[in-house]
Short mmCIF file of C-alpha atoms and ligand atoms in Angstrom, two decimals:
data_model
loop_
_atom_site.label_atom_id
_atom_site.label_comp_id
_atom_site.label_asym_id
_atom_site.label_seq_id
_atom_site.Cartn_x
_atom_site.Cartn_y
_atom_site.Cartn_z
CA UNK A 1 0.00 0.00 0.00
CA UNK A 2 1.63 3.19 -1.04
CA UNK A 3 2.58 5.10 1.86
CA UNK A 4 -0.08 8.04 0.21
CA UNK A 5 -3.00 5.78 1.20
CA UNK A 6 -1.58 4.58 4.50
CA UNK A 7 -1.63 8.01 5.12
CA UNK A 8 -4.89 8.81 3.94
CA UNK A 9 -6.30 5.95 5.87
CA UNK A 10 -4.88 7.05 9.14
CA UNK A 11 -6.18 10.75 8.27
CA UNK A 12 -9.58 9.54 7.72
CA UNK A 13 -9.94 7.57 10.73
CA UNK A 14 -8.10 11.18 12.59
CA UNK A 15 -11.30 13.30 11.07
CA UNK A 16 -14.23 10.72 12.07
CA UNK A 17 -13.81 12.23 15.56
CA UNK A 18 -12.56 15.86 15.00
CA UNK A 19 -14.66 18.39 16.16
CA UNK A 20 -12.23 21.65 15.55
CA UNK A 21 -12.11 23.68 12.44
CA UNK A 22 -11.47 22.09 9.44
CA UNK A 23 -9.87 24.65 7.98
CA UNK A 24 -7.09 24.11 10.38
CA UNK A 25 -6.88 20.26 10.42
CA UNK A 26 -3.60 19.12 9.68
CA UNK A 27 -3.60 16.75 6.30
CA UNK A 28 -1.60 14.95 4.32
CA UNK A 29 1.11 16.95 2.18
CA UNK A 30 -1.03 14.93 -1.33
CA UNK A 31 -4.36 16.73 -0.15
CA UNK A 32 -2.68 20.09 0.71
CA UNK A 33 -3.46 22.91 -2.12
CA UNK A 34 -0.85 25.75 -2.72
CA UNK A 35 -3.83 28.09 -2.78
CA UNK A 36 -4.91 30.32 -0.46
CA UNK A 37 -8.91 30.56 0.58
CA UNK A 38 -8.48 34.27 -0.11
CA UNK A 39 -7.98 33.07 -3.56
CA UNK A 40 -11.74 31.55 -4.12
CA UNK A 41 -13.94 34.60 -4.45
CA UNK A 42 -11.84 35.10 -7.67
CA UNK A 43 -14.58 32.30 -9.04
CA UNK A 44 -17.26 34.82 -8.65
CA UNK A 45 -16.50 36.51 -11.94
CA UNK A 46 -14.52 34.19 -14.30
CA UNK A 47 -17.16 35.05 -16.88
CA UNK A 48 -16.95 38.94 -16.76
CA UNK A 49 -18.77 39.46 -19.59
CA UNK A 50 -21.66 37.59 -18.43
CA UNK A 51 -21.87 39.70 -15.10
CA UNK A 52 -21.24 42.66 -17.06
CA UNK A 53 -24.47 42.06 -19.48
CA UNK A 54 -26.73 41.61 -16.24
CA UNK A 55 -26.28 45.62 -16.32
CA UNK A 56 -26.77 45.88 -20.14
CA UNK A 57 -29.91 44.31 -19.72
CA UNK A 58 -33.17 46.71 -19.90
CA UNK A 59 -35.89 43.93 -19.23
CA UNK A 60 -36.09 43.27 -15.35
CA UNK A 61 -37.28 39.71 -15.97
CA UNK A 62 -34.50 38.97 -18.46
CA UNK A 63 -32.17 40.22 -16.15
CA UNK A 64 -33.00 37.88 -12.90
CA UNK A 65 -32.71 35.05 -16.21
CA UNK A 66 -29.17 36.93 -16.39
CA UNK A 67 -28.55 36.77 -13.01
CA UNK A 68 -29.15 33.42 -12.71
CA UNK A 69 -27.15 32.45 -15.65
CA UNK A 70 -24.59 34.43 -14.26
CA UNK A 71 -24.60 32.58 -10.48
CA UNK A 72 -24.26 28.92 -12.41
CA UNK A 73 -21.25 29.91 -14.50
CA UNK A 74 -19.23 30.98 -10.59
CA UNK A 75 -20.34 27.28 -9.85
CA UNK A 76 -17.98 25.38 -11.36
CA UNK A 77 -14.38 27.81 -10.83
CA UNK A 78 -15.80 27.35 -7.03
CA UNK A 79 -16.65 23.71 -6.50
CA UNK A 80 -14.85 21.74 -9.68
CA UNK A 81 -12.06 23.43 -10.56
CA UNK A 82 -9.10 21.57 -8.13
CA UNK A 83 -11.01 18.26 -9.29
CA UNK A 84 -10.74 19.08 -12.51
CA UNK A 85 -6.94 20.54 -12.53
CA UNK A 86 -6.14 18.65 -9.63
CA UNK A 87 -7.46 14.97 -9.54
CA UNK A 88 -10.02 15.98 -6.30
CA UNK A 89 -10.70 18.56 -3.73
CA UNK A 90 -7.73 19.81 -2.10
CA UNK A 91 -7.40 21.59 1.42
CA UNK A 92 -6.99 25.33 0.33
CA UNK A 93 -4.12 27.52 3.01
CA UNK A 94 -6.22 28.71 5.53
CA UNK A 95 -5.58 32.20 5.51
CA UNK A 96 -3.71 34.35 8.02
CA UNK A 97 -6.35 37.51 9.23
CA UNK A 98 -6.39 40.37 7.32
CA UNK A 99 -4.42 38.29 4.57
CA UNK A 100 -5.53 40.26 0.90
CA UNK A 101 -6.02 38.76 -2.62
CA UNK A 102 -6.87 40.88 -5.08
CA UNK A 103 -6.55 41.32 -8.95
CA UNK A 104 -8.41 42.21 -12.31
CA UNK A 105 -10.06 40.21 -14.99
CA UNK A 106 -8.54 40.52 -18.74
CA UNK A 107 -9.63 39.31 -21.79
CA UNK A 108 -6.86 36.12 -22.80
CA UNK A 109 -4.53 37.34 -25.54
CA UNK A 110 -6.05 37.19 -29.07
CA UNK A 111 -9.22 36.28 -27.63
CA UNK A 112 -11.67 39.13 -29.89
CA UNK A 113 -14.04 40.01 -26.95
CA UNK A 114 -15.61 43.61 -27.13
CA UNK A 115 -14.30 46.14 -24.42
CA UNK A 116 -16.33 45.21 -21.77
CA UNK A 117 -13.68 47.09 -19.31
CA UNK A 118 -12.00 46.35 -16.36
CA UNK A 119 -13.56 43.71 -13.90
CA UNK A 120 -12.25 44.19 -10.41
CA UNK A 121 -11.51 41.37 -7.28
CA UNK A 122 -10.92 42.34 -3.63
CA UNK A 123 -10.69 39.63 -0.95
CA UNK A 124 -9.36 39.74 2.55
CA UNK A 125 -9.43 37.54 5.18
CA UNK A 126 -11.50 39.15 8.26
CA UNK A 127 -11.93 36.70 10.60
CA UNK A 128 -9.45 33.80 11.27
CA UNK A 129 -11.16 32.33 13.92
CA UNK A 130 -14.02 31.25 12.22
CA UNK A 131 -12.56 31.78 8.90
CA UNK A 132 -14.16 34.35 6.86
CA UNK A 133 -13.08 35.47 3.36
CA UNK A 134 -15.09 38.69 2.22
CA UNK A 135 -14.69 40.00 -1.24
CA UNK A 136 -15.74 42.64 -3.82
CA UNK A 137 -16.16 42.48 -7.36
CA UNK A 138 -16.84 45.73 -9.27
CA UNK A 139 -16.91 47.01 -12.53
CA UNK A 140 -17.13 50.73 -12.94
CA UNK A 141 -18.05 50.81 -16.83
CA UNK A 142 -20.92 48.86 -16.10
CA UNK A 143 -22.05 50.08 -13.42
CA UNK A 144 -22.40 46.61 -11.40
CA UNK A 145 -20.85 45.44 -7.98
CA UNK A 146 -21.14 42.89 -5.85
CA UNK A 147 -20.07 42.43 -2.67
CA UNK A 148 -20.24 39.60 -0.27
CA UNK A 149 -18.38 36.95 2.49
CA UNK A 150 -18.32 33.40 3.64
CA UNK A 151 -18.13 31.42 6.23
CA UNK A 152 -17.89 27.67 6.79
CA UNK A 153 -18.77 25.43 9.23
CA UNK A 154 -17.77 21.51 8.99
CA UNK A 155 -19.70 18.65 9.93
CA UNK A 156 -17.97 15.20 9.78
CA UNK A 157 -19.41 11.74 9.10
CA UNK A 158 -17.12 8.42 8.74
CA UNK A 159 -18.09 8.80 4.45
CA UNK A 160 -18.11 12.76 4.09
CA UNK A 161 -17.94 15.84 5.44
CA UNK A 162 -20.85 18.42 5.18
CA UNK A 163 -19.98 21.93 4.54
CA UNK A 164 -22.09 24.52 5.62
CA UNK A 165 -21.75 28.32 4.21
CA UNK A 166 -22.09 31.44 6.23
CA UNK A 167 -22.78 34.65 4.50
CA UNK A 168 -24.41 35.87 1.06
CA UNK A 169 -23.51 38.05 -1.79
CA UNK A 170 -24.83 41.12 -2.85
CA UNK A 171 -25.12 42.37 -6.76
CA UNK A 172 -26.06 45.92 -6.92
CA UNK A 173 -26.35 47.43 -10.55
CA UNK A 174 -26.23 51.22 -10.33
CA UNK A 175 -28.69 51.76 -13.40
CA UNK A 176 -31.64 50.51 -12.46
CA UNK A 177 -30.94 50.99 -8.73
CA UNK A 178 -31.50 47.16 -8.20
CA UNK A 179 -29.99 45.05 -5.80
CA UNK A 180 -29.76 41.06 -5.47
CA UNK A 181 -29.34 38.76 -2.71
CA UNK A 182 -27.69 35.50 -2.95
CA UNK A 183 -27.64 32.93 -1.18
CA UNK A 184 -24.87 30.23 -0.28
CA UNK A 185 -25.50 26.95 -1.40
CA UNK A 186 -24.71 23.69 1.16
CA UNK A 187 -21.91 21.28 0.42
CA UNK A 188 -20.49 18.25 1.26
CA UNK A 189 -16.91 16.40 0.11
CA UNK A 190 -17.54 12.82 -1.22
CA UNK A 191 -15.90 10.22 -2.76
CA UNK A 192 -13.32 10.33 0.88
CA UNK A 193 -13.55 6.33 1.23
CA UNK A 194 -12.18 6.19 -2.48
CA UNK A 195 -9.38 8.20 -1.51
CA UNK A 196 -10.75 10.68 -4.47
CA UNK A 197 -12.53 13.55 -2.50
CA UNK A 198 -14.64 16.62 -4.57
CA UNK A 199 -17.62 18.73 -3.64
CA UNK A 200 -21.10 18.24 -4.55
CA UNK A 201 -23.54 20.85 -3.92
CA UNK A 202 -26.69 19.80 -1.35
CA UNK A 203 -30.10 22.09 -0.91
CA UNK A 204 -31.49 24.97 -2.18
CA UNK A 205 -29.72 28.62 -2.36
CA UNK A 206 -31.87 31.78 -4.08
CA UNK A 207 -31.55 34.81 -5.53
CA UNK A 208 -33.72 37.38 -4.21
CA UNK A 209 -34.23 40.90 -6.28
CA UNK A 210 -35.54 43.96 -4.72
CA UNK A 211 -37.66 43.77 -8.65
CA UNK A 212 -39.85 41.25 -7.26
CA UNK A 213 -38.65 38.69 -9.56
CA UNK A 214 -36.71 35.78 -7.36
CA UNK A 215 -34.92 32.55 -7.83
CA UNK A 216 -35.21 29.26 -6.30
CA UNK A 217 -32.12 26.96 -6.89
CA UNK A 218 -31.91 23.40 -5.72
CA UNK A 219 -28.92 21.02 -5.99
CA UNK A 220 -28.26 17.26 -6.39
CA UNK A 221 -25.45 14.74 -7.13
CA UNK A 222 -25.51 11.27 -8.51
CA UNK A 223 -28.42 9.08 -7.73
CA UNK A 224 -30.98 11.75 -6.73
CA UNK A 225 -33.66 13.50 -9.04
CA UNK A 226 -31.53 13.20 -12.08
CA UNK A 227 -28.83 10.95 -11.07
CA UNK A 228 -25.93 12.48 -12.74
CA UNK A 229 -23.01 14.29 -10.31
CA UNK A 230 -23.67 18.59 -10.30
CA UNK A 231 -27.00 18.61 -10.98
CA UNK A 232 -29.33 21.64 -10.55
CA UNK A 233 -32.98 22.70 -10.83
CA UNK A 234 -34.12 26.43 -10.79
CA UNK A 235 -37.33 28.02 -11.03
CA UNK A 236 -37.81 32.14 -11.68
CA UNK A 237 -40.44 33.43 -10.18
CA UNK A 238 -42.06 37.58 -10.09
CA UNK A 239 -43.55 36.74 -6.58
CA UNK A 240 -41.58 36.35 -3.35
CA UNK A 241 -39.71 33.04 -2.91
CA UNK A 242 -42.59 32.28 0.45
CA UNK A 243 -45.79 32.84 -2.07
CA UNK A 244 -46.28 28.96 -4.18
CA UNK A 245 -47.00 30.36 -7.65
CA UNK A 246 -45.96 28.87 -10.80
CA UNK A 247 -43.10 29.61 -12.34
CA UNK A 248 -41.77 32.02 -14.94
CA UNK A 249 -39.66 29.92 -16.20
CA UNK A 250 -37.72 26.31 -15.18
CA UNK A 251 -34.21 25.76 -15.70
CA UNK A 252 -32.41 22.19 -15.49
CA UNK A 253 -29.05 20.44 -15.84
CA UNK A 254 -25.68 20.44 -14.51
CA UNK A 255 -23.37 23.30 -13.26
CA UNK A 256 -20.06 21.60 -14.78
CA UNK A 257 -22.28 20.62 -18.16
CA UNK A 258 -24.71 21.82 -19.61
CA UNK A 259 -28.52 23.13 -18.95
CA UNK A 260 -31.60 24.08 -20.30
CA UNK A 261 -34.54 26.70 -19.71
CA UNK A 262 -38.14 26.32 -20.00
CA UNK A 263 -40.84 29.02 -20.58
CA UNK A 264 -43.67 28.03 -18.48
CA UNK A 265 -45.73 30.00 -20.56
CA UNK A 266 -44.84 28.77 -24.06
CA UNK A 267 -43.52 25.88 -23.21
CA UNK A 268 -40.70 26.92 -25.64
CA UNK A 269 -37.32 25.08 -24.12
CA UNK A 270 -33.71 25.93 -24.87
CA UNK A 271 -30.16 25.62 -24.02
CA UNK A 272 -29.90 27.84 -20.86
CA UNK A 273 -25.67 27.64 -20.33
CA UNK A 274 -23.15 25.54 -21.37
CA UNK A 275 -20.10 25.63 -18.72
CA UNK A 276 -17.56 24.55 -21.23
CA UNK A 277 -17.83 26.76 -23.34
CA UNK A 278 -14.31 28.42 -23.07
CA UNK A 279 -13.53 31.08 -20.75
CA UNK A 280 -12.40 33.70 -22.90
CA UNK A 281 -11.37 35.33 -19.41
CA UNK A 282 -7.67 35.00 -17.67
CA UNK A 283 -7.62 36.25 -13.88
CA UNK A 284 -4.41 38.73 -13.37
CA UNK A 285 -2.72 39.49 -10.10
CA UNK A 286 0.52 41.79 -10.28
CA UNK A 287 3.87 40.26 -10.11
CA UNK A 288 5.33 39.41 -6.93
CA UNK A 289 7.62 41.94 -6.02
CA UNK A 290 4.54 44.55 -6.42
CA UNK A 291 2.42 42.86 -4.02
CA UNK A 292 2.47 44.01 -0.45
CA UNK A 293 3.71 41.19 2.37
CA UNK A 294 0.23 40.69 3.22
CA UNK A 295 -1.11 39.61 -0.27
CA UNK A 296 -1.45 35.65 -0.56
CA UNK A 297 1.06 34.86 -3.66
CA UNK A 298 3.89 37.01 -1.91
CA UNK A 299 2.79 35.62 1.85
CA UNK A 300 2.38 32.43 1.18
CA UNK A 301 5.35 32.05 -1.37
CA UNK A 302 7.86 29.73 0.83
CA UNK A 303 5.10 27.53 2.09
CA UNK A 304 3.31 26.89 -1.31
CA UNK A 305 6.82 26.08 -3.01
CA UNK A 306 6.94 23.85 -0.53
CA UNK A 307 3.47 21.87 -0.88
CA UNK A 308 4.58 21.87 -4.57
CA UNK A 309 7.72 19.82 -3.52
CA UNK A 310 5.55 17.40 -1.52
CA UNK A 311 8.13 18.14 1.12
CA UNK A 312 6.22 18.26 4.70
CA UNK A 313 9.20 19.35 7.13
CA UNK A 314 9.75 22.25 4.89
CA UNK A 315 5.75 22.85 4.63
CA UNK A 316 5.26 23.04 8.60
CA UNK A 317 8.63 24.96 9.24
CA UNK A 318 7.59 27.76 6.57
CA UNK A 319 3.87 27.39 8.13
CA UNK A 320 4.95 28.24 11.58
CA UNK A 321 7.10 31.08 10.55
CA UNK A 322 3.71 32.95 9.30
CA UNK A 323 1.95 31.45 12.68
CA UNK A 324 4.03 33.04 15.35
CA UNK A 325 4.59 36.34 13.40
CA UNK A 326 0.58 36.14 13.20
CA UNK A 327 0.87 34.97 17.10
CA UNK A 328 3.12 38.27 17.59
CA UNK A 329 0.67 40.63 15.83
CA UNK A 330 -2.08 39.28 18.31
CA UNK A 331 -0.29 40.08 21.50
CA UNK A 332 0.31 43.33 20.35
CA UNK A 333 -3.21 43.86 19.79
CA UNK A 334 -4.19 42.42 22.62
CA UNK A 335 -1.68 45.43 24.09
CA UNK A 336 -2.61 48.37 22.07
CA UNK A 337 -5.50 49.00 19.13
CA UNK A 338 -7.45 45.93 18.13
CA UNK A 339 -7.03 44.74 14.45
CA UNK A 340 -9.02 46.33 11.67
CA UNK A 341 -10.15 45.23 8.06
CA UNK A 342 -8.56 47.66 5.46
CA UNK A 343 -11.24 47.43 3.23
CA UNK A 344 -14.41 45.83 4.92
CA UNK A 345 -16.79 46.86 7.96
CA UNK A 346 -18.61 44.62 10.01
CA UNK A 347 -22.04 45.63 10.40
CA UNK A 348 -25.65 44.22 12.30
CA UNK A 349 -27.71 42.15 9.90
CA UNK A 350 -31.04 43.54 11.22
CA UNK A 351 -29.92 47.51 10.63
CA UNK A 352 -30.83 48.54 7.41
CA UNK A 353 -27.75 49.98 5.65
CA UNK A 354 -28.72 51.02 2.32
CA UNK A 355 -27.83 47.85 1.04
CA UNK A 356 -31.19 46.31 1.29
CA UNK A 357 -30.13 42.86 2.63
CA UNK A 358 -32.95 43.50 5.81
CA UNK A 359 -35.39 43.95 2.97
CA UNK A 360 -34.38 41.15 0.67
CA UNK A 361 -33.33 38.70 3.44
CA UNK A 362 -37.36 39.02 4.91
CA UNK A 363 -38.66 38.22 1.54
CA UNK A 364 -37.06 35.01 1.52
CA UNK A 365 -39.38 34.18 4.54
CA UNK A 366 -38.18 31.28 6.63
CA UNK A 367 -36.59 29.22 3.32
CA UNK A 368 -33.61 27.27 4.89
CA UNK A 369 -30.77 29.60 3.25
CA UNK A 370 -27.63 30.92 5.19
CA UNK A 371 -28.64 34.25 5.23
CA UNK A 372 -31.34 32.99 7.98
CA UNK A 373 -31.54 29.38 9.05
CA UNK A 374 -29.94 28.56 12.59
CA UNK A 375 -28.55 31.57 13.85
CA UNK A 376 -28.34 35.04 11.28
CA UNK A 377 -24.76 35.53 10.52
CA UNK A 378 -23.66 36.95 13.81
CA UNK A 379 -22.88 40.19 11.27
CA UNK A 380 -22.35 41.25 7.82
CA UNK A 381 -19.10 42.30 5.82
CA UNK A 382 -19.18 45.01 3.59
CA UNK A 383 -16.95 46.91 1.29
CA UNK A 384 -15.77 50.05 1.75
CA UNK A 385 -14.61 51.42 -1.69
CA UNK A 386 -13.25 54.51 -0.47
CA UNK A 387 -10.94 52.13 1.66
CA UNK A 388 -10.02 50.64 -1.53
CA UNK A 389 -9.52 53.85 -3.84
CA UNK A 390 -7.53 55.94 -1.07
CA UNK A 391 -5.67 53.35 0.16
CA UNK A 392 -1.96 52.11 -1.29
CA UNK A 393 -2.67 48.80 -2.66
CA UNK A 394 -4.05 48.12 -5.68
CA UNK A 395 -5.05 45.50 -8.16
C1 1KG B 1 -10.68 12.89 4.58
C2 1KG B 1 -11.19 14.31 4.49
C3 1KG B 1 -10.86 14.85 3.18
O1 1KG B 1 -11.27 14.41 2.16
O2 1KG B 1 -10.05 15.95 3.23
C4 1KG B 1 -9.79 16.46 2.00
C5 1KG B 1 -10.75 17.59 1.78
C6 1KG B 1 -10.30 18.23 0.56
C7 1KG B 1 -10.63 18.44 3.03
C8 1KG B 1 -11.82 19.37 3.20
C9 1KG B 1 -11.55 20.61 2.41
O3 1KG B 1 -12.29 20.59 1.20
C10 1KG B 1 -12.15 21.89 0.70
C11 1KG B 1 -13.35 22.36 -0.12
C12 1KG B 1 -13.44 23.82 0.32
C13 1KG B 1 -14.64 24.65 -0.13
C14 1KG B 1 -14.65 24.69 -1.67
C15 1KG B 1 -15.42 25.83 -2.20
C16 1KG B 1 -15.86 26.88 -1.44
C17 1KG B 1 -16.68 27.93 -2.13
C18 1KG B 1 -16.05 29.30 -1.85
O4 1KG B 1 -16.84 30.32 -2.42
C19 1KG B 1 -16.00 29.52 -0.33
C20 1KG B 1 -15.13 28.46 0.32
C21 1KG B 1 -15.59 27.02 0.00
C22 1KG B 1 -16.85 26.71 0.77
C23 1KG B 1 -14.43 26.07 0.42
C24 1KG B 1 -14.28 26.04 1.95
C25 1KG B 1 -13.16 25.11 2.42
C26 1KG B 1 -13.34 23.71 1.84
C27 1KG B 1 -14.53 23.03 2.45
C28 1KG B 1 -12.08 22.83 1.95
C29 1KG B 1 -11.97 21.88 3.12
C30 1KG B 1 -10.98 22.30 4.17
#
């Protein structure tokens, strides 16, 4: 047996009774990605010009089709992409707190895509203990932002472990003054027994628009409704999510294939999105030397050179050096000013802050989403954009 499963085996058998945070659980150096979390929000907008035409769109029911369109195509970057690239899910570097990530969406080279202009990401990590990444997206020529942050919280079984998302996004397209919720959808790793974790998506998640119009997302993997792995359902709706009324339109298939959308009315069907088509799209952060220590690639440099070796003495030695420097910056807080987030603000879920999430959030009623089932998020990150254009470090 090579000494990769032995491992595995033993670290299986180690998570069937942990109870901490499985962010920090110690794996093996196979399962360890050279990626930070702060990284992930970058999946939010690997399709630019698809977010972009949500604000280009002049027909409020056509847009929450947009919208929706838009929230599959994140799906895949998010949940598939270290399967696909990788050979399974791999545990991301949990980042350090107020560790940034941030860069800017370009068209690839020779890729004849119309100037859509520049597509903007800002992550940081604000809370380290639970883990929360929030993030901004924004693109000033269109006029369309969203902002947003999540959570996790693991549960473990002896076959999988259920992952549970704290925290929503917000779109907000400056045009028509219209905002959208969204909702987090549930996952859970599989395939850990076959030594060949990746995510499948569990539940329902919605998008909520302050238009009326609202949609109601439910996931699957294989051997459920459709019994293929990634599978989806979504209905569009103009009432609230709580009223039963029949849909505007149905949408089926699979977030790392293909799917298609049904007018209720008509009954006309069509091909709704198909998540290969290529992303014409390449993610851009600035070269090392121009990123400030605190940025992930430049932070993380020693220990993900390290993971790429496979080498795990080297791995934990480089790890602790960013652990007790993090350990310093603590006590010192503890001494003087507490830590703040250079670009976020925490804020009270139930206050109403302009952004409309009160609003929005209490017209998705009691539906189990994780904006409101079990406790609300104890509070909500926001972006402060000022903190972003006045301050020194850029995308
Ligand atoms: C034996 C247990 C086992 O299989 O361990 C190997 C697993 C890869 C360990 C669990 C890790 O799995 C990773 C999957 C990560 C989520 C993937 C996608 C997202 C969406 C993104 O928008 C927010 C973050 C989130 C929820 C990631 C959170 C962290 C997850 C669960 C990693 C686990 C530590």
């Amino acid at each position: 047996m090579s000494n990769n499963v032995a491992s595995w085996g033993s670290f299986i058998k180690s998570i069937a009774s942990y109870s901490g945070d499985l962010a920090s659980m110690t794996a093996p150096p196979f399962i360890l990605s050279p990626v930070s979390l702060t990284e992930y929000p970058q999946f939010w907008a690997e399709h630019p010009d698809i977010f972009v035409a949500i604000a280009e769109e002049a027909d409020p029911e056509k847009r929450i089709l947009l919208v929706t369109k838009w929230f599959i195509t994140t799906l895949r970057g998010q949940y598939a992409s270290r399967n696909e690239q990788l050979g399974s899910e791999k545990k991301p570097l949990n980042p350090f707190l107020g560790e940034i990530f941030m860069g800017k969406y370009q068209p690839a080279a020779g890729t004849p895509t119309r100037d859509i202009g520049e597509t903007i990401l800002v992550s940081e990590q604000v809370s380290h203990h639970p883990p929360i990444t929030a993030y901004s997206i924004f693109n000033d020529k269109a006029g369309i932002e969203l902002q947003g942050f999540s959570g996790f919280k693991a549960s473990f079984s002896a076959a999988s472990i259920g992952v549970k998302q704290v925290g929503h996004a917000l779109v907000y397209i400056k045009e028509y003054d219209e905002h959208y919720l969204i909702t987090l959808p549930v996952l859970h790793i599989e395939g850990i027994l076959s030594f060949a974790p990746y995510v499948e998506l569990e539940g329902h998640s919605f998008i909520q628009s302050t238009s009326g119009y609202s949609a109601d997302l439910s996931y699957s993997g294989k051997g459920y409704f459709s019994g293929k792995k990634n599978s989806f359902k979504a209905t569009i709706s103009k009432s609230a999510i709580k009223q039963e009324g029949k849909p505007l339109y149905s949408i089926k298939g699979q977030w790392t294939g293909t799917s298609m959308v049904k007018n209720e009315a008509t009954g006309k069907e069509e091909l709704f999105y198909d998540s290969k088509s290529t992303p014409q799209y390449t993610f851009s952060v600035k070269p090392l030397e121009e990123q400030h220590e605190y940025e992930s690639r430049k932070a993380w440099l020693k220990v993900s050179e390290a993971i790429k070796l496979g080498d795990y003495d080297l791995i934990s030695k480089e790890k602790s050096k960013i652990e007790n420097a993090q350990r310093d910056l603590r006590k010192a807080e503890e001494a003087g000013k507490p830590w703040q987030s250079r670009f976020f603000v925490a804020c009270d879920p139930r206050v109403n802050n302009g952004d409309k999430y009160v609003e929005l959030s209490t017209s998705l009623g009691n539906k189990p989403n994780s904006c409101t089932n079990g406790a609300p998020s104890q509070q909500n990150w926001r972006f402060v954009r000022e903190k972003y254009d006045k301050g020194e470090i850029k995308a």
